[in-house]
């Protein structure tokens, strides 16, 4: 190795200098020569021991780095806690290796997450695509009655709307996962959020003879109005899907010194106890999920509210109803 070559050169140079000093010493006197001989010998011995130990440590670190690169070595805590350049180097190697290991683990988790996400998306798209394929084949039949043809066309349109909504929602969720979603911090009136969130469901509620009871006269927080509307809409949509005709959906807003609170309560079928911890998970469908449920709306709501320094809690009783409680916390310095 190159270290051995440098060591040999330094040793030869030391021997030459020592020989000269010893020669000069004996030329002066025998006593001086003996002193030079003993001194130079001791210095050369110390030099050899120090250099050999240093080369051994460098080789150990080099071998350890090689095994790390090959992925065959465990990540060990530095054994050399003494002061010195090699100790500093060893600690820096450990820190770098630890950081690389953490990055590798995160990359592996990302790969696993991506594979699972692709599998979930493929599974969710498979059903509507299969349904549309069957209806398209039936539409090609020349003797198909006009009313059946119209029914199948409406069915295809409904499936396309479902797919479009799911893909759009997944794209929004992916922005939050990647940290690229932009949320603006501005004063937001809770009443305005609720009014805008309920707007798409007013006609549906009237047709199903549902009551939308709103009491949000007070409440303000710092957040992004549009994203908050999206989060509330998905929760309202989930509630309405699990309510019978003639039911009541209540939205109540309150303000405290610590947070602005929005309570969304329905009198629907409720959520099973074992499903409650999972309702905000992507593609999760509980026992009472509707046939058209996809399982991404509440996941998006959770992502939005987390970014807004807000929390959402769920309480539900089967046969009685479900209550979502959202708290937008104030930034107190």
Coordinates of C-alpha atoms in Angstrom, one line a residue:
X1 CA 0.0 0.0 0.0
X2 CA 1.1 3.6 -0.4
X3 CA 1.3 4.0 3.3
X4 CA 4.0 1.4 3.5
X5 CA 6.0 3.1 0.8
X6 CA 5.9 6.4 2.7
X7 CA 6.7 4.7 5.9
X8 CA 9.8 3.0 4.4
X9 CA 11.0 6.2 2.8
X10 CA 10.6 8.1 6.1
X11 CA 12.4 5.2 8.0
X12 CA 15.3 5.2 5.6
X13 CA 15.6 9.0 5.9
X14 CA 15.5 8.7 9.7
X15 CA 18.2 6.0 9.6
X16 CA 20.4 8.1 7.4
X17 CA 20.0 11.2 9.7
X18 CA 20.5 9.1 12.8
X19 CA 23.7 7.6 11.3
X20 CA 25.0 11.0 10.6
X21 CA 24.2 12.3 14.1
X22 CA 25.7 9.2 15.7
X23 CA 28.8 9.6 13.6
X24 CA 29.2 13.2 14.5
X25 CA 28.6 12.3 18.2
X26 CA 31.3 9.6 18.2
X27 CA 33.6 12.0 16.3
X28 CA 33.2 14.5 19.2
X29 CA 33.5 11.9 22.0
X30 CA 32.5 8.3 22.9
X31 CA 30.0 9.6 25.5
X32 CA 28.4 11.9 23.0
X33 CA 28.2 9.1 20.5
X34 CA 26.5 6.8 22.9
X35 CA 24.0 9.5 23.8
X36 CA 23.2 10.1 20.1
X37 CA 22.9 6.3 19.5
X38 CA 20.4 5.8 22.4
X39 CA 18.5 9.0 21.6
X40 CA 18.2 8.3 17.9
X41 CA 17.2 4.6 18.6
X42 CA 14.5 5.7 21.0
X43 CA 13.1 8.3 18.5
X44 CA 13.2 5.7 15.7
X45 CA 11.4 3.2 17.8
X46 CA 8.7 5.7 18.9
X47 CA 8.3 6.8 15.2
X48 CA 7.9 3.2 14.1
X49 CA 5.3 2.3 16.7
X50 CA 3.3 5.5 16.2
X51 CA 3.3 5.2 12.4
X52 CA 2.4 1.5 12.5
X53 CA -0.5 2.2 14.7
X54 CA -1.6 5.0 12.5
X55 CA -1.4 2.9 9.4
X56 CA -3.3 0.1 11.2
X57 CA -6.2 2.5 12.1
X58 CA -6.3 3.9 8.5
X59 CA -6.5 0.4 7.1
X60 CA -9.3 -0.4 9.5
X61 CA -11.3 2.6 8.5
X62 CA -10.6 1.9 4.8
X63 CA -11.8 -1.7 5.2
X64 CA -14.8 -0.5 7.1
X65 CA -15.7 2.0 4.3
X66 CA -15.3 -0.8 1.7
X67 CA -17.7 -3.1 3.5
X68 CA -20.2 -0.1 4.0
X69 CA -20.1 0.5 0.2
X70 CA -20.7 -3.1 -0.5
X71 CA -23.5 -3.2 2.1
X72 CA -22.0 -6.1 4.1
X73 CA -21.1 -4.2 7.3
X74 CA -23.3 -3.2 10.2
X75 CA -23.4 0.4 11.3
X76 CA -21.1 0.5 14.4
X77 CA -20.7 3.2 16.9
X78 CA -17.1 4.6 16.8
X79 CA -14.8 2.7 19.2
X80 CA -12.1 5.3 19.2
X81 CA -13.2 8.1 21.6
X82 CA -9.7 9.7 21.9
X83 CA -8.8 13.1 20.6
X84 CA -7.0 13.3 17.3
X85 CA -7.4 13.5 13.5
X86 CA -8.3 9.8 13.1
X87 CA -10.9 10.0 15.9
X88 CA -12.5 13.0 14.2
X89 CA -12.4 11.2 10.9
X90 CA -14.0 8.0 12.3
X91 CA -16.8 10.1 13.9
X92 CA -17.4 11.9 10.6
X93 CA -17.5 8.5 8.8
X94 CA -20.0 7.2 11.3
X95 CA -22.2 10.3 10.9
X96 CA -22.1 10.1 7.1
X97 CA -22.8 6.4 7.1
X98 CA -25.7 6.9 9.5
X99 CA -27.2 9.6 7.3
X100 CA -26.8 7.4 4.2
X101 CA -28.5 4.5 6.0
X102 CA -31.4 6.7 7.0
X103 CA -31.8 7.9 3.4
X104 CA -31.7 4.4 2.1
X105 CA -34.4 3.3 4.6
X106 CA -36.6 6.3 3.5
X107 CA -36.1 5.5 -0.1
X108 CA -37.1 1.9 0.5
X109 CA -40.2 3.0 2.3
X110 CA -41.0 5.4 -0.5
X111 CA -40.6 2.5 -3.0
X112 CA -42.9 0.3 -0.9
X113 CA -45.4 3.1 -0.5
X114 CA -45.4 3.8 -4.3
X115 CA -45.9 0.1 -5.1
X116 CA -48.8 -0.2 -2.7
X117 CA -50.3 3.1 -4.0
X118 CA -50.1 1.9 -7.6
X119 CA -51.7 -1.4 -6.6
X120 CA -54.5 0.4 -4.8
X121 CA -55.1 2.8 -7.7
X122 CA -55.1 -0.1 -10.2
X123 CA -57.6 -2.0 -8.1
X124 CA -59.9 1.0 -7.7
X125 CA -59.9 1.7 -11.5
X126 CA -60.3 -1.9 -12.4
X127 CA -64.0 -2.1 -11.3
X128 CA -65.3 0.9 -13.1
X129 CA -63.3 0.1 -16.3
X130 CA -64.7 -3.4 -16.3
X131 CA -68.2 -2.1 -15.8
X132 CA -67.9 0.4 -18.6
X133 CA -66.4 -2.3 -20.9
X134 CA -69.5 -4.5 -20.3
X135 CA -71.9 -1.6 -20.9
X136 CA -70.0 -0.5 -24.0
X137 CA -70.3 -4.1 -25.4
X138 CA -74.0 -4.1 -24.8
X139 CA -74.4 -0.7 -26.5
X140 CA -73.0 -2.2 -29.6
X141 CA -76.0 -4.6 -29.9
X142 CA -78.3 -3.3 -32.6
X143 CA -81.5 -4.6 -31.1
X144 CA -80.9 -3.0 -27.7
X145 CA -84.0 -1.1 -26.6
X146 CA -83.7 2.7 -26.4
X147 CA -84.4 2.9 -22.7
X148 CA -81.6 0.3 -22.0
X149 CA -79.3 2.3 -24.2
X150 CA -80.0 5.5 -22.2
X151 CA -79.5 3.6 -18.9
X152 CA -76.1 2.2 -20.0
X153 CA -75.0 5.7 -21.2
X154 CA -75.9 7.2 -17.8
X155 CA -74.1 4.3 -16.1
X156 CA -70.9 5.0 -18.2
X157 CA -71.2 8.7 -17.4
X158 CA -71.5 8.0 -13.7
X159 CA -68.5 5.7 -13.7
X160 CA -66.4 8.3 -15.6
X161 CA -67.3 11.0 -13.1
X162 CA -66.3 8.6 -10.3
X163 CA -63.0 7.9 -11.9
X164 CA -62.4 11.6 -12.6
X165 CA -63.1 12.6 -9.0
X166 CA -60.9 9.8 -7.6
X167 CA -57.9 10.7 -9.9
X168 CA -58.3 14.4 -9.1
X169 CA -58.4 13.7 -5.4
X170 CA -55.4 11.4 -5.5
X171 CA -53.4 14.1 -7.4
X172 CA -54.2 16.6 -4.6
X173 CA -53.2 14.1 -2.0
X174 CA -49.9 13.4 -3.8
X175 CA -49.1 17.2 -3.6
X176 CA -49.3 17.0 0.2
X177 CA -47.3 13.8 0.3
X178 CA -44.6 15.5 -1.8
X179 CA -44.8 18.7 0.1
X180 CA -45.5 20.8 -3.0
X181 CA -49.1 21.8 -2.0
X182 CA -49.1 25.6 -1.5
X183 CA -51.4 26.8 1.4
X184 CA -51.8 30.5 2.1
X185 CA -52.1 31.8 5.6
X186 CA -54.8 34.4 5.8
X187 CA -57.7 35.3 8.1
X188 CA -60.6 33.0 7.2
X189 CA -64.2 33.3 8.4
X190 CA -65.6 29.9 9.4
X191 CA -69.1 30.9 8.3
X192 CA -67.8 31.6 4.8
X193 CA -66.1 28.2 4.6
X194 CA -69.2 26.4 5.7
X195 CA -71.4 28.3 3.2
X196 CA -69.1 27.5 0.3
X197 CA -68.6 23.9 1.4
X198 CA -72.4 23.2 1.5
X199 CA -73.2 24.9 -1.8
X200 CA -72.7 21.8 -4.0
X201 CA -75.0 19.7 -1.7
X202 CA -78.0 22.0 -1.3
X203 CA -80.0 20.6 -4.3
X204 CA -79.1 17.1 -3.3
X205 CA -80.3 17.8 0.3
X206 CA -83.6 19.3 -1.0
X207 CA -84.3 16.3 -3.3
X208 CA -83.7 13.9 -0.4
X209 CA -85.7 16.1 2.0
X210 CA -82.6 16.6 4.3
X211 CA -82.1 19.4 6.7
X212 CA -78.8 21.3 6.8
X213 CA -78.7 23.1 10.2
X214 CA -76.0 25.7 10.3
X215 CA -74.9 27.7 13.3
X216 CA -71.5 29.3 12.5
X217 CA -72.0 33.0 13.4
X218 CA -68.7 33.1 15.1
X219 CA -65.3 31.7 14.3
X220 CA -62.1 32.9 12.6
X221 CA -58.7 31.3 12.0
X222 CA -55.6 31.6 9.9
X223 CA -55.5 29.2 7.0
X224 CA -56.1 28.6 3.3
X225 CA -59.8 29.2 2.6
X226 CA -60.0 27.1 -0.6
X227 CA -58.2 24.1 0.8
X228 CA -60.2 24.3 4.0
X229 CA -63.5 24.3 1.9
X230 CA -62.2 21.2 0.1
X231 CA -61.5 19.4 3.5
X232 CA -65.0 20.3 4.9
X233 CA -66.7 19.4 1.7
X234 CA -65.3 15.9 1.8
X235 CA -66.4 15.4 5.4
X236 CA -69.9 16.7 4.5
X237 CA -70.0 14.4 1.5
X238 CA -69.2 11.4 3.6
X239 CA -71.9 12.3 6.1
X240 CA -74.6 12.7 3.5
X241 CA -73.7 9.4 1.9
X242 CA -74.4 7.6 5.1
X243 CA -77.7 9.4 6.0
X244 CA -81.2 8.3 5.1
X245 CA -83.6 10.6 3.3
X246 CA -85.2 13.1 5.7
X247 CA -82.1 13.2 8.0
X248 CA -80.5 16.2 9.6
X249 CA -76.9 17.4 9.2
X250 CA -75.7 19.9 11.8
X251 CA -72.7 22.2 11.4
X252 CA -71.8 24.3 14.5
X253 CA -69.0 26.7 14.8
X254 CA -67.5 28.1 18.1
X255 CA -64.5 30.3 19.0
X256 CA -62.3 29.9 22.1
X257 CA -59.0 31.5 23.2
X258 CA -57.1 28.5 21.8
X259 CA -58.9 27.4 18.7
X260 CA -61.8 27.8 16.3
X261 CA -64.0 24.7 16.3
X262 CA -66.3 23.3 13.7
X263 CA -68.6 20.3 14.7
X264 CA -70.2 18.4 11.8
X265 CA -72.8 15.9 13.2
X266 CA -75.1 13.6 11.2
X267 CA -77.9 11.2 12.2
X268 CA -76.8 8.5 9.8
X269 CA -76.0 4.8 10.2
X270 CA -72.8 5.4 12.2
X271 CA -69.4 3.9 11.9
X272 CA -68.4 0.5 13.4
X273 CA -66.0 0.8 16.3
X274 CA -63.2 -1.2 14.6
X275 CA -63.4 1.1 11.5
X276 CA -63.0 4.4 13.4
X277 CA -59.2 4.3 13.7
X278 CA -58.9 3.7 9.9
X279 CA -61.4 6.1 8.3
X280 CA -58.7 8.6 7.3
X281 CA -56.5 6.0 5.7
X282 CA -56.3 6.0 1.9
X283 CA -58.7 3.6 0.1
X284 CA -60.0 2.3 3.4
X285 CA -63.7 1.2 3.3
X286 CA -65.6 0.4 6.4
X287 CA -68.4 -2.1 6.8
X288 CA -71.0 0.7 6.2
X289 CA -69.3 2.1 3.2
X290 CA -71.5 2.9 0.2
X291 CA -71.2 1.0 -3.1
X292 CA -69.7 4.1 -4.8
X293 CA -67.3 4.9 -2.0
X294 CA -63.6 5.2 -3.0
X295 CA -62.0 5.9 0.3
X296 CA -59.8 9.0 -0.6
X297 CA -62.0 12.0 0.4
X298 CA -61.4 11.8 4.1
X299 CA -57.7 11.1 3.5
X300 CA -57.4 14.4 1.6
X301 CA -59.3 16.2 4.4
X302 CA -56.8 14.8 7.0
X303 CA -53.8 15.9 4.9
X304 CA -55.2 19.5 4.5
X305 CA -56.1 19.9 8.1
X306 CA -52.7 18.6 9.3
X307 CA -51.0 21.3 7.1
X308 CA -53.2 23.9 8.7
X309 CA -52.2 23.2 12.3
X310 CA -55.7 21.7 12.7
X311 CA -57.0 18.4 14.2
X312 CA -60.0 16.3 13.3
X313 CA -61.6 13.8 15.7
X314 CA -64.4 11.4 15.1
X315 CA -67.0 10.0 17.4
X316 CA -69.7 7.6 16.2
X317 CA -72.4 5.3 17.5
X318 CA -73.9 2.7 15.1
X319 CA -77.6 3.5 14.4
X320 CA -77.3 7.0 16.0
X321 CA -74.8 9.0 13.9
X322 CA -71.3 10.4 13.5
X323 CA -69.7 13.6 14.7
X324 CA -66.6 15.1 13.2
X325 CA -64.9 17.8 15.4
X326 CA -62.3 20.0 13.7
X327 CA -60.1 22.4 15.7
X328 CA -58.1 25.2 14.0
X329 CA -55.6 26.2 16.6
X330 CA -54.3 29.7 17.0
X331 CA -50.6 30.5 16.7
X332 CA -49.7 31.7 20.2
X333 CA -46.2 33.0 20.7

